Short mmCIF file of C-alpha atoms in Angstrom, two decimals:
data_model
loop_
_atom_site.label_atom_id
_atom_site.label_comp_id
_atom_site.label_asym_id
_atom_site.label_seq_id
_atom_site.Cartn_x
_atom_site.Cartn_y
_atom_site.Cartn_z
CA UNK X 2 -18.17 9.04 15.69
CA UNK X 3 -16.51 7.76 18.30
CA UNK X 4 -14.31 5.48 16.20
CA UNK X 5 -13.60 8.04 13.29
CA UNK X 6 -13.60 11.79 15.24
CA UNK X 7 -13.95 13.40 11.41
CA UNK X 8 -17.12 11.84 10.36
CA UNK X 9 -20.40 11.97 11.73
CA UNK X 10 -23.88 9.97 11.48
CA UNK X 11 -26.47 10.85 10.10
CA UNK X 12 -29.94 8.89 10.66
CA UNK X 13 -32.89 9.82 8.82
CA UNK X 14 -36.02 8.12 9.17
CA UNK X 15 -38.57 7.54 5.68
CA UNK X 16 -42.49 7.44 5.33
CA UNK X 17 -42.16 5.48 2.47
CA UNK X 18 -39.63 4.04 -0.14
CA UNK X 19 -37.59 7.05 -1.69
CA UNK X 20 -33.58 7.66 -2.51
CA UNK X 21 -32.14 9.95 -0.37
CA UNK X 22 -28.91 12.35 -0.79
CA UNK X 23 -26.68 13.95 1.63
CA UNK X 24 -24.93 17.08 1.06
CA UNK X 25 -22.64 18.87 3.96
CA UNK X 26 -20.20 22.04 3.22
CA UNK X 27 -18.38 23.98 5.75
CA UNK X 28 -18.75 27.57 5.94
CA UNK X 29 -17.54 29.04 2.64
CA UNK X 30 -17.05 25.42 0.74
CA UNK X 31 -18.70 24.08 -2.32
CA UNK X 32 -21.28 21.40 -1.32
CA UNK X 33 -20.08 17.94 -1.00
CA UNK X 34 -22.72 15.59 -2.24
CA UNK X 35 -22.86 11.80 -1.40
CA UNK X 36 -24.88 9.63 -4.24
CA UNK X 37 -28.43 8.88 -3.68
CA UNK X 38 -29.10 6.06 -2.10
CA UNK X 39 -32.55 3.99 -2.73
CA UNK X 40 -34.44 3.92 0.55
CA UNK X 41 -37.05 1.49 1.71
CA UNK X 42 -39.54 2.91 4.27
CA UNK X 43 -37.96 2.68 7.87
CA UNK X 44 -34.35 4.38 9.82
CA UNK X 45 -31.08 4.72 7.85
CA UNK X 46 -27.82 5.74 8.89
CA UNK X 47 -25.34 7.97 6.44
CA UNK X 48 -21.72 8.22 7.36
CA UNK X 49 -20.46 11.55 6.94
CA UNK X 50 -16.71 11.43 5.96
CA UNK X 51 -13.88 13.91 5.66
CA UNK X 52 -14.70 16.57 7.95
CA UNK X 53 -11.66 18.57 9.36
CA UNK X 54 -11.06 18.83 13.01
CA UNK X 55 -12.98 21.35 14.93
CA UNK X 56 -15.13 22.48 12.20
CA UNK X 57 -18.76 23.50 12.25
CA UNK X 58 -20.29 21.47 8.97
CA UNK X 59 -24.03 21.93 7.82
CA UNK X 60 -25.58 18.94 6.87
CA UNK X 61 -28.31 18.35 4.43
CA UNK X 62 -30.44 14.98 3.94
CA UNK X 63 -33.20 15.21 0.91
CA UNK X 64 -35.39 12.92 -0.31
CA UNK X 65 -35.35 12.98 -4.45
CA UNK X 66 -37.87 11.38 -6.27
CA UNK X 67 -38.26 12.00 -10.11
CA UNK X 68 -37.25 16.03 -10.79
CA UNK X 69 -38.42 16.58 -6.86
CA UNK X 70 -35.93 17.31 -4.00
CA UNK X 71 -37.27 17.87 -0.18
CA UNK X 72 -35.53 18.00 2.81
CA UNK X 73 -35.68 15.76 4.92
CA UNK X 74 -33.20 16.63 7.69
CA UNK X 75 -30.65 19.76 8.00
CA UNK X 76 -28.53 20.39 11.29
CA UNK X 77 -25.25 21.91 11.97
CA UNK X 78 -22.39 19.46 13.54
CA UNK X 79 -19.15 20.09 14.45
CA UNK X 80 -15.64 17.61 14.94
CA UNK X 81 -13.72 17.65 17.70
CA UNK X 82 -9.95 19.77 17.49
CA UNK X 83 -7.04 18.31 16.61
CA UNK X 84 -4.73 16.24 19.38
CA UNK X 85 -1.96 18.66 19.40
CA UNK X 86 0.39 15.67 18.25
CA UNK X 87 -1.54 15.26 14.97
CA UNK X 88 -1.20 19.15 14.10
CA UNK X 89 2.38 20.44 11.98
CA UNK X 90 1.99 19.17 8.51
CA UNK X 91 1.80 21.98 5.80
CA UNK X 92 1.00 21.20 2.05
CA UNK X 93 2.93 23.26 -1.12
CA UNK X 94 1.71 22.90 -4.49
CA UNK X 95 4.44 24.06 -7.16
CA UNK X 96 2.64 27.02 -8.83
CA UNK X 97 1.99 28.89 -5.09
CA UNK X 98 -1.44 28.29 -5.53
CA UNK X 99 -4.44 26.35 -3.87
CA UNK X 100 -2.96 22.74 -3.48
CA UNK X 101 -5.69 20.74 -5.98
CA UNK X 102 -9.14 18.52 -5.45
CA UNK X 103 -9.99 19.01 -1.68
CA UNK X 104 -11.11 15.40 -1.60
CA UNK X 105 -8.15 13.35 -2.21
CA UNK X 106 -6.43 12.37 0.66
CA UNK X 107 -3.36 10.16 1.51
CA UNK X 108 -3.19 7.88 4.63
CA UNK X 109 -0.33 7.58 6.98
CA UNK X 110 0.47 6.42 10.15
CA UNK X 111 -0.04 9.00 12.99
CA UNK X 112 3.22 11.28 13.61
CA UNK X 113 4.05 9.97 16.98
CA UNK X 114 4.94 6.78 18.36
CA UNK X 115 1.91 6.60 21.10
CA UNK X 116 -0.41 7.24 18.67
CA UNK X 117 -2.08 4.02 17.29
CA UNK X 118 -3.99 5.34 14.31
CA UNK X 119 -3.40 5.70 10.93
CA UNK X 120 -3.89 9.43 9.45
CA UNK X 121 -5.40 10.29 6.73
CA UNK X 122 -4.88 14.12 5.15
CA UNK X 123 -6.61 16.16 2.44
CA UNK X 124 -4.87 18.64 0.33
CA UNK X 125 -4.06 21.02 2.17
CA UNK X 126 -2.70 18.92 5.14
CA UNK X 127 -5.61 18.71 7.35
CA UNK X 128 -6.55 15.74 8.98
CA UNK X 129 -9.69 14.63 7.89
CA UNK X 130 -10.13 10.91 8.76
CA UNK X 131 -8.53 8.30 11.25
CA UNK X 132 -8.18 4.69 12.17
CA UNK X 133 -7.86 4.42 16.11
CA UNK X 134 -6.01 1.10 16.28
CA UNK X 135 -5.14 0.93 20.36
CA UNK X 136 -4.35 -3.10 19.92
CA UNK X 137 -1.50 -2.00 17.33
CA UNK X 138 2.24 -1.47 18.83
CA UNK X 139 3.04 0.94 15.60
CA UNK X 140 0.87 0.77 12.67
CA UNK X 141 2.36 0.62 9.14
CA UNK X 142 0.46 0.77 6.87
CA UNK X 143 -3.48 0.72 5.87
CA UNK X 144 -4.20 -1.48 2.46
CA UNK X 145 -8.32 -0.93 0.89
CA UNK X 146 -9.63 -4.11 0.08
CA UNK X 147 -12.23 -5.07 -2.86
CA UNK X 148 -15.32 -4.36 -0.81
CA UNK X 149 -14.18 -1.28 0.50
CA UNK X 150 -13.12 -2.45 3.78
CA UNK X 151 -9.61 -1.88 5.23
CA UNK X 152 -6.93 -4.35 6.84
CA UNK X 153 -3.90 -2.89 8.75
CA UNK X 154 -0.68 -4.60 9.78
CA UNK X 155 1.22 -3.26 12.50
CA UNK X 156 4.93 -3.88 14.00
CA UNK X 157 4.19 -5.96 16.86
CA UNK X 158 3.81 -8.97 14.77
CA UNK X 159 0.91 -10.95 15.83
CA UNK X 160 -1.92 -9.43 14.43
CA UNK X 161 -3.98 -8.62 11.16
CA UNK X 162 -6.81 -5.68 12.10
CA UNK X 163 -9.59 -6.10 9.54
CA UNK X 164 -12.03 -2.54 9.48
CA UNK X 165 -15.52 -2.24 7.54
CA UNK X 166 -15.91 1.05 5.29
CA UNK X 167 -17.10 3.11 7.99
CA UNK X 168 -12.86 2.17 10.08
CA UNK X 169 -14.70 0.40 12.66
CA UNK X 170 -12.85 -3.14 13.37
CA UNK X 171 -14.84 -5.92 12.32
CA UNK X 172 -12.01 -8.80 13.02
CA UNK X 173 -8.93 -9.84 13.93
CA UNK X 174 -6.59 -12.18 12.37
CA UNK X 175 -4.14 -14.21 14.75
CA UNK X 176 -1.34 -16.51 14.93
CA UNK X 177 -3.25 -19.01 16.18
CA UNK X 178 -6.07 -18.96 13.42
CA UNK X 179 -3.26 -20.06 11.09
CA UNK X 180 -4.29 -24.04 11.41
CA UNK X 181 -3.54 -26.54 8.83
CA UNK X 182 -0.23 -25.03 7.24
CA UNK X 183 2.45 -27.13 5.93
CA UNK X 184 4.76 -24.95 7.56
CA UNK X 185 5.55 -23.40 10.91
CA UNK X 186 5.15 -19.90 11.09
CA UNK X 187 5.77 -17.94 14.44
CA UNK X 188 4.77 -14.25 13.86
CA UNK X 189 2.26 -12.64 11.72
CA UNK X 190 4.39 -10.01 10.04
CA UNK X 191 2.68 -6.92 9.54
CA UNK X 192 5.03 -4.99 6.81
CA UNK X 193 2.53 -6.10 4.00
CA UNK X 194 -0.66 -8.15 3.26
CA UNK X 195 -2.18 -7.84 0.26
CA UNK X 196 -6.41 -8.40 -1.68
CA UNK X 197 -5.62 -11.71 -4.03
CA UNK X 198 -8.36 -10.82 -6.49
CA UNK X 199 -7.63 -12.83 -9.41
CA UNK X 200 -7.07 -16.74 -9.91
CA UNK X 201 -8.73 -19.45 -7.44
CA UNK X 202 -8.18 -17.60 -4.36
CA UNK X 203 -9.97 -14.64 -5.03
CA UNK X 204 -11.39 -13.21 -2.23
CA UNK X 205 -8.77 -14.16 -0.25
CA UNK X 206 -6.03 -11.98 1.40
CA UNK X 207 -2.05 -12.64 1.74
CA UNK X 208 0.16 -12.02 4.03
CA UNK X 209 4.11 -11.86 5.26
CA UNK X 210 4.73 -14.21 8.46
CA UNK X 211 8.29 -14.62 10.12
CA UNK X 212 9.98 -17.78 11.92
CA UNK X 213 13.26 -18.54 13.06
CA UNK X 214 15.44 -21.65 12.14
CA UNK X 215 19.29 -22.72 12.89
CA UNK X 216 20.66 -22.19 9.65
CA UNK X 217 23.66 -24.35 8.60
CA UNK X 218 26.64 -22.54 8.60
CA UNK X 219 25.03 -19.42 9.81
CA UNK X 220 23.25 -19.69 12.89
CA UNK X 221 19.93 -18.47 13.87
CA UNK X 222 18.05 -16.69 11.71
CA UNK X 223 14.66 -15.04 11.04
CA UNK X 224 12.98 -16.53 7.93
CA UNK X 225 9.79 -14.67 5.70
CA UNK X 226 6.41 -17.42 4.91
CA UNK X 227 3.50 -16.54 2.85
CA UNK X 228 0.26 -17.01 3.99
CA UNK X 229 -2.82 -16.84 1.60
CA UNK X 230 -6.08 -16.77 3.99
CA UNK X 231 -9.78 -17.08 3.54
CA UNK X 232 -11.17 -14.59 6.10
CA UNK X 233 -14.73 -14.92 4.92
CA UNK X 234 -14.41 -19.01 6.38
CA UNK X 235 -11.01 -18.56 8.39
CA UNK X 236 -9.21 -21.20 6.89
CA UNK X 237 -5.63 -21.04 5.75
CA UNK X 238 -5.85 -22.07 1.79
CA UNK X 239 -1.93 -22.17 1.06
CA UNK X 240 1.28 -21.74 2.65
CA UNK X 241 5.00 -21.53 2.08
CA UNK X 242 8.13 -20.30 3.85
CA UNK X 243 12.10 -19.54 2.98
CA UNK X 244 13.21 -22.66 5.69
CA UNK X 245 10.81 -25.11 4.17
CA UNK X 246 10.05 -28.13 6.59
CA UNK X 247 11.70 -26.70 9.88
CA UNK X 248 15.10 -28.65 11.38
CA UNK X 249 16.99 -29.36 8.31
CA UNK X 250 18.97 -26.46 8.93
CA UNK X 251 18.40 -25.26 5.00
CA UNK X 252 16.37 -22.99 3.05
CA UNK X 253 13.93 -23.87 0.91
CA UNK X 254 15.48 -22.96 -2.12
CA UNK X 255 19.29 -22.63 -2.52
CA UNK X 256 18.42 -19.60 -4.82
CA UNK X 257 17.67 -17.59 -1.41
CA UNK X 258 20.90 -18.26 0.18
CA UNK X 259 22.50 -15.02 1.64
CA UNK X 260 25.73 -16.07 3.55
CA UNK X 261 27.00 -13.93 5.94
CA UNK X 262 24.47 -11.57 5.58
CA UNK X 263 22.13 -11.02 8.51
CA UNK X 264 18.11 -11.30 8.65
CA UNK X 265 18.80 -11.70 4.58
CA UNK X 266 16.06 -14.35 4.61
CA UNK X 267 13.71 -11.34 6.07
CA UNK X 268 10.97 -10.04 3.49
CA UNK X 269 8.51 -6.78 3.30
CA UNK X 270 6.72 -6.89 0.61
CA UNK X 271 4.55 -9.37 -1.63
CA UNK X 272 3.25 -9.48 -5.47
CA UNK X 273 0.40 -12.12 -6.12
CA UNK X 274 0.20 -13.26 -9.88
CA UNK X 275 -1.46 -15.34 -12.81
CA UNK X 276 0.60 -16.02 -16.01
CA UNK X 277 -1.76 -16.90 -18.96
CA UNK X 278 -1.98 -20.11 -18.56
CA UNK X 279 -3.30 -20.17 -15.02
CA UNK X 280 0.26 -20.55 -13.03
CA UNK X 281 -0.05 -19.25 -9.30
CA UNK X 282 3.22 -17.10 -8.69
CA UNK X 283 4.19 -14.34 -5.99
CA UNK X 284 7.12 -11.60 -5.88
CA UNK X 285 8.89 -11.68 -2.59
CA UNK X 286 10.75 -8.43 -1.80
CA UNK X 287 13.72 -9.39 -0.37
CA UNK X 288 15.29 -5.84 0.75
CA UNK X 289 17.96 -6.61 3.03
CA UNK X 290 19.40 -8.76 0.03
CA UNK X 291 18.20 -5.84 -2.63
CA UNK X 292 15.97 -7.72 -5.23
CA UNK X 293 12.99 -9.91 -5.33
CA UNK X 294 12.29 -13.18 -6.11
CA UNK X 295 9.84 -15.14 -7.76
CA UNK X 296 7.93 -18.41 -5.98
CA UNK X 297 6.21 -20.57 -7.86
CA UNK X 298 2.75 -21.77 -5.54
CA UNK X 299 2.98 -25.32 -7.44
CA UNK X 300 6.53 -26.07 -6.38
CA UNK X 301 7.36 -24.14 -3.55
CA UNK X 302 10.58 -23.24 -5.69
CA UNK X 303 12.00 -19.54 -6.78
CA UNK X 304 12.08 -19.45 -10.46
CA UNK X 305 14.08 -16.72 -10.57
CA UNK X 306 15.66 -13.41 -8.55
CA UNK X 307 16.17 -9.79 -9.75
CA UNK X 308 19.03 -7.50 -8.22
CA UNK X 309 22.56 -7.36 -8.30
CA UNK X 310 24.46 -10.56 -9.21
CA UNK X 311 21.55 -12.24 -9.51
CA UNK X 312 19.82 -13.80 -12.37
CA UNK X 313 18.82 -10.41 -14.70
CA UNK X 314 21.15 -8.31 -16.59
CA UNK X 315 20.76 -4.93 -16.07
CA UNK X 316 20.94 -3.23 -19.44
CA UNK X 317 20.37 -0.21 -21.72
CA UNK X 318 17.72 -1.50 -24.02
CA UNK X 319 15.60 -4.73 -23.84
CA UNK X 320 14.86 -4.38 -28.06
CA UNK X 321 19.07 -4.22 -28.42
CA UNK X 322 20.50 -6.79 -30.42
CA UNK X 323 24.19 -6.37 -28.18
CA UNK X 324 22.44 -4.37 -24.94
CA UNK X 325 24.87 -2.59 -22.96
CA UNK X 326 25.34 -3.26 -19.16
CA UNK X 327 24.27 -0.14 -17.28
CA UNK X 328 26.43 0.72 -14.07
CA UNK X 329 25.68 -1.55 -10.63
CA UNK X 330 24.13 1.96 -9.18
CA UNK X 331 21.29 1.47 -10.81
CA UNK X 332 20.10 -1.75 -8.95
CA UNK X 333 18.21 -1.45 -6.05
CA UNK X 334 19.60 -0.75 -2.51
CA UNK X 335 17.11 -1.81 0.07
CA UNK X 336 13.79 -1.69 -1.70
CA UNK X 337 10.09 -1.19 -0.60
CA UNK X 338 7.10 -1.86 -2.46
CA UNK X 339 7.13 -3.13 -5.90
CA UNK X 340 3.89 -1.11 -7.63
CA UNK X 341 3.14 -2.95 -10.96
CA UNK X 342 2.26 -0.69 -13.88
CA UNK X 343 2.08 -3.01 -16.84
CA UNK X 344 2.68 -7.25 -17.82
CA UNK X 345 2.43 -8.43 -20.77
CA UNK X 346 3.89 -11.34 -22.01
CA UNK X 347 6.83 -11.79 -20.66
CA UNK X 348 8.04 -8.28 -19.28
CA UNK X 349 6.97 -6.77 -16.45
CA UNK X 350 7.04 -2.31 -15.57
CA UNK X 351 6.98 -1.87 -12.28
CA UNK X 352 7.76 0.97 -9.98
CA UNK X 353 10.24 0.37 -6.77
CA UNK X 354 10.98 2.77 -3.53
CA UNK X 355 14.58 2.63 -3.40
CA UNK X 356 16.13 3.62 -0.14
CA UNK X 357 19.34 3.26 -1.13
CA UNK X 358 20.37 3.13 2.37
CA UNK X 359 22.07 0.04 4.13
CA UNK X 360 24.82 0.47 1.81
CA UNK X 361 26.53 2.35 -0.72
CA UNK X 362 27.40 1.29 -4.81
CA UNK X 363 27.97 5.30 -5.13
CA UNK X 364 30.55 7.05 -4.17
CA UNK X 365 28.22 10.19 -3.86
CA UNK X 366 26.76 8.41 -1.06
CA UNK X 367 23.34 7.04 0.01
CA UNK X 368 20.07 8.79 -1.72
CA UNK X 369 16.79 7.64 -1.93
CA UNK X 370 14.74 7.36 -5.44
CA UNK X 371 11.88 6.18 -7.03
CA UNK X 372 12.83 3.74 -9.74
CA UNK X 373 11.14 2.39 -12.50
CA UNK X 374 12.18 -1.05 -14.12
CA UNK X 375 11.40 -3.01 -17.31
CA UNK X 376 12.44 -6.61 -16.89
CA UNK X 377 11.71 -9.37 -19.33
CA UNK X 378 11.20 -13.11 -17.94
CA UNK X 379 12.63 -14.69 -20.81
CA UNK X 380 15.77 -12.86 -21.51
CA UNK X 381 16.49 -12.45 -17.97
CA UNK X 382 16.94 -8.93 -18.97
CA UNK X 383 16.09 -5.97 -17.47
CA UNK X 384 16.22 -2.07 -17.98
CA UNK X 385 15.67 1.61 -16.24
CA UNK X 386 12.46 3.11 -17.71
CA UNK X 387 12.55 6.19 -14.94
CA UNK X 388 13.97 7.75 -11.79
CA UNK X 389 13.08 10.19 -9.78
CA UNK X 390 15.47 11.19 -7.07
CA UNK X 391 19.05 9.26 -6.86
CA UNK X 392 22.53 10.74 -7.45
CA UNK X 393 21.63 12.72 -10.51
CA UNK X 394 18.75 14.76 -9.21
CA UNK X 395 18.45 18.45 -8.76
CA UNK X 396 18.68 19.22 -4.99
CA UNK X 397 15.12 19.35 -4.48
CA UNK X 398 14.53 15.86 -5.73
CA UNK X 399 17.26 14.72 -3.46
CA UNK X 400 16.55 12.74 -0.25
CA UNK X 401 17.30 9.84 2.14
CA UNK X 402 14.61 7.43 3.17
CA UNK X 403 16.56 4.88 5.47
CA UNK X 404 13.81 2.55 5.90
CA UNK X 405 10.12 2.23 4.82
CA UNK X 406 8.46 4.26 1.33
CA UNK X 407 6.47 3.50 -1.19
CA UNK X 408 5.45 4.95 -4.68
CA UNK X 409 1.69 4.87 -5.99
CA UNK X 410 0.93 5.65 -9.58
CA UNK X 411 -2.17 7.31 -9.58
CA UNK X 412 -5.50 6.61 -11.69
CA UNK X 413 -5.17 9.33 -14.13
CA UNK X 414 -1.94 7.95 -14.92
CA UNK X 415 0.32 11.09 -15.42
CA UNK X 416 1.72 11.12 -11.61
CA UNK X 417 2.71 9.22 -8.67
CA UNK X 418 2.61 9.81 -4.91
CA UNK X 419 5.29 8.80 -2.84
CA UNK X 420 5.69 8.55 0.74
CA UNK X 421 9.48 9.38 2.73
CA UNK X 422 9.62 7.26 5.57
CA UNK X 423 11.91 9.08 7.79
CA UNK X 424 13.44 12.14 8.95
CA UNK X 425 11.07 14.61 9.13
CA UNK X 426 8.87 12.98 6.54
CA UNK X 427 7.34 14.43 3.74
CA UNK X 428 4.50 13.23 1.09
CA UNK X 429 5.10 14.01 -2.68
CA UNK X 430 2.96 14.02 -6.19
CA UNK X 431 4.98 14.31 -9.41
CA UNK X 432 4.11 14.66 -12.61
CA UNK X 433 4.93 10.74 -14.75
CA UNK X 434 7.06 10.80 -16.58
CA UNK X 435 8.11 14.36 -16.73
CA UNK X 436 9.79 13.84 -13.06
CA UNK X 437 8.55 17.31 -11.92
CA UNK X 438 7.39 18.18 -8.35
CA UNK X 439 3.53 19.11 -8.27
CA UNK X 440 2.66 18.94 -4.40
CA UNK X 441 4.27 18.10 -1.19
CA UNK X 442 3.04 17.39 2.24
CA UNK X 443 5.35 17.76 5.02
CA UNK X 444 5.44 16.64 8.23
CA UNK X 445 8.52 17.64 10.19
CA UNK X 446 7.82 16.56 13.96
CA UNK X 447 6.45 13.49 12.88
CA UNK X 448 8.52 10.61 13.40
CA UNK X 449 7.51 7.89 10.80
CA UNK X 450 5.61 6.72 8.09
CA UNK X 451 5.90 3.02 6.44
CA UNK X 452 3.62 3.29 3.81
CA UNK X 453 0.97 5.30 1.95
CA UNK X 454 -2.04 5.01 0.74
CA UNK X 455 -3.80 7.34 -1.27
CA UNK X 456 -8.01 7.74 -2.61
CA UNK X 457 -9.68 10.07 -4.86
CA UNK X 458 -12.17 10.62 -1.75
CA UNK X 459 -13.40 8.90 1.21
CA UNK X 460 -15.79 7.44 -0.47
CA UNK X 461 -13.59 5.86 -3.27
CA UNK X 462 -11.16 3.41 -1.65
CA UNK X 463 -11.47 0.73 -4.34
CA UNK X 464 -10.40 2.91 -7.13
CA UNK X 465 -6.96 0.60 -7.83
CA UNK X 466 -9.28 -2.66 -8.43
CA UNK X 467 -11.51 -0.88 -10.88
CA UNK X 468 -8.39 -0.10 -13.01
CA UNK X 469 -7.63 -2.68 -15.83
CA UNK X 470 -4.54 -3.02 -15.19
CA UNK X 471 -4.73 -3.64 -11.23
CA UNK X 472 -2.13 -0.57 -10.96
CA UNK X 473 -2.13 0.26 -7.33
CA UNK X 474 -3.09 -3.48 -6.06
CA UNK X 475 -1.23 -6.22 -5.20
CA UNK X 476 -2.04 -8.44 -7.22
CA UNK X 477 -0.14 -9.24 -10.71
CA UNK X 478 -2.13 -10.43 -13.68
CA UNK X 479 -1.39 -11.07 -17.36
#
């Protein structure tokens, strides 16, 4: 296909109404079988997914009908190789042996800068599916949707690239669709836009835009909106930004102020939410100022803001009658991603990418972790319920991501993928929470990744939204 060069097509044509099942296996594999689909009488089209580069694959269409299989169709098809700059990434697994289900497979952007595609690998490190995505300076990132469609955001902020199932592009959101907002927003940013599935906007998507304003007392200064957008109608269904009503010269809230600190009203990352009783509220991750903050959709105001001299305590225990402060190296240093594992009432567990890079609290220096935090709303407390990586770690859990990551737990719940976004990165599972190292993929003479994404198969890209508790999504409900 020429839009996805390791899948293929498949048409087969019925005499009358039937299901039909495909089933393809390279030489020496187990078959791979795709479930039967009910077939009218007429010309249907299968995609075939997941087929590494430049390999032969025999194909199988039958028709079943009560204990009865035929076959309808079998031919041999092949993939074309690898683009030399796609080839270098090996895969470990931490018993030596084969490196786990062949059909999982993580999705990165390509390894070189000229290539506009995001990647996706199996296992063992092959490339076995790719988004070509020539209108996108440097792809980020690639977030599944509810229907099993795909939207990508990409660095040249101006553009949202929507793909159907099969990664063919279906639309394009612009700048210039954004009509009707109540405030001004310049750029679409693409560092993050996220599936709002719960609440009155479901359906909708959400996204990160930028603008710039003459801040008093500061000077110019780029500013992060939200954008919550109705692609299905292309209408823009709420709004908000960190300068408010442009030429005032102030932000929006004070609680955002940053003095002296530059791009600190910059954002890359958003958290959609419903509390119980129907309030509208997203997480802004705020990483140049280390924390997030919460905006309220009603008011336009930030009801509160977690990091570092901010308005949570970090402590030993949440339960404590006289909690302890824990040291000020175990807030966040330039987060990514905040991955929500749990909410109810008022505490929140999420897990946070922690680059731990633009500057140093430890005087070991700047390392990387994955961090997960407890807070609770109404105490304004908050806690460390794990970390993997950071100043204690053994060597081999010891890294620096200077910009980009992200952590995914995964469905069965006992481990989490995370992604290292720069030199010479590298793709890891570990076991939750017993911290230990299960796989890695590693890609040394590729150049960058922003963000993963990871699926049970190919054909199960919705798995986060099926989950009760939304882990994987973006969107936060109680």
């Amino acid at each position: 296909m020429e839009h996805n060069p390791f899948g293929v097509l498949v048409t087969a044509t019925c005499s009358r109404e039937t299901a039909l099942e495909v089933r393809y296996a390279g030489e020496g594999e187990s078959d791979r079988v795709l479930p039967p689909r009910a077939a009218e009488a007429g010309t249907h089209e299968f995609e075939v997914l997941g087929i590494p580069a430049g390999t032969p694959v025999l194909v199988q269409v039958d028709a079943v009908e009560d204990d009865r299989r035929v076959a309808v169709a079998r031919l041999e098809v092949a993939t074309p190789p690898l683009p030399a700059a796609w080839a270098g990434c090996t895969a470990t697994s931490s018993d030596g042996g084969p490196p786990g289900n062949p059909d999982e497979a993580v999705c990165i952007p390509a390894g070189v800068p000229e290539d506009r595609a995001i990647l996706c690998l199996d296992r063992a490190g092959r490339p076995i599916w790719a988004f070509s995505l020539p209108d996108i300076e440097r792809p980020l990132f690639l977030r599944p949707l509810p229907d099993g469609s795909f939207v990508v955001g990409g660095a040249n902020l101006d553009e949202l690239v929507v793909l159907d199932a099969a990664s063919r592009v279906t639309s394009v959101v612009r700048i210039s669709d954004l009509t009707g907002t109540r405030f001004r927003h310049e750029f679409i940013d693409g560092h993050d836009v996220i599936p709002i599935t719960q609440g009155p906007w479901a359906g909708a998507i959400a996204f990160l835009t930028v603008s710039f304003e003459a801040i008093t007392g500061v000077g110019k200064q780029a500013g992060a909106g939200i954008v919550v957008y109705d692609p299905a109608i292309r209408e823009v269904l709420w709004d908000w930004h960190s300068f408010g009503q442009s030429g005032d010269g102030l932000a929006i809230d004070p609680a955002l102020d940053c003095p002296g600190i530059p791009a600190c009203f910059t954002a890359n990352a958003i958290v959609h939410g419903v509390d119980g009783d129907g309030t509208q509220f997203f997480w802004l991750e705020r990483n140049i100022v280390d924390g997030i903050a919460r905006v309220d959709v009603a008011s336009d105001r930030v009801d509160w803001s977690f990091g570092q001299g901010r308005d949570f305590r970090l402590v030993d225990d949440l339960d404590a009658s006289a909690p302890q402060d824990l040291p000020p190296g175990g807030w966040p240093v330039n987060p990514h991603a905040p991955e929500i594992l749990d909410r109810s009432g008022s505490r929140t567990r999420f897990l946070l990418f922690d680059n731990g890079s633009h500057q140093s609290v430890d005087p070991k220096g700047e390392v990387s972790r994955v961090v997960e935090y407890e807070i609770d709303e109404s105490s304004r407390l908050a806690t460390i319920r794990f970390t993997y990586g950071g100043r204690d770690a053994q060597p081999s859990a010891r890294w620096l991501t200077k910009s980009g990551g992200n952590a995914v737990l995964l469905p069965h719940g006992d481990s989490f993928a995370f992604v290292s976004g720069t030199g010479g990165i590298f793709v890891s599972e570990v076991s939750y929470p017993g911290g230990e190292e299960r796989w890695r993929l590693s890609c040394a003479r590729w150049t960058g990744a922003y963000r993963l994404a990871w699926f049970p198969s190919m054909y199960d890209t919705t798995w986060m939204y099926e989950e009760e508790s939304l882990t994987g999504g973006g969107d936060l409900t109680e």
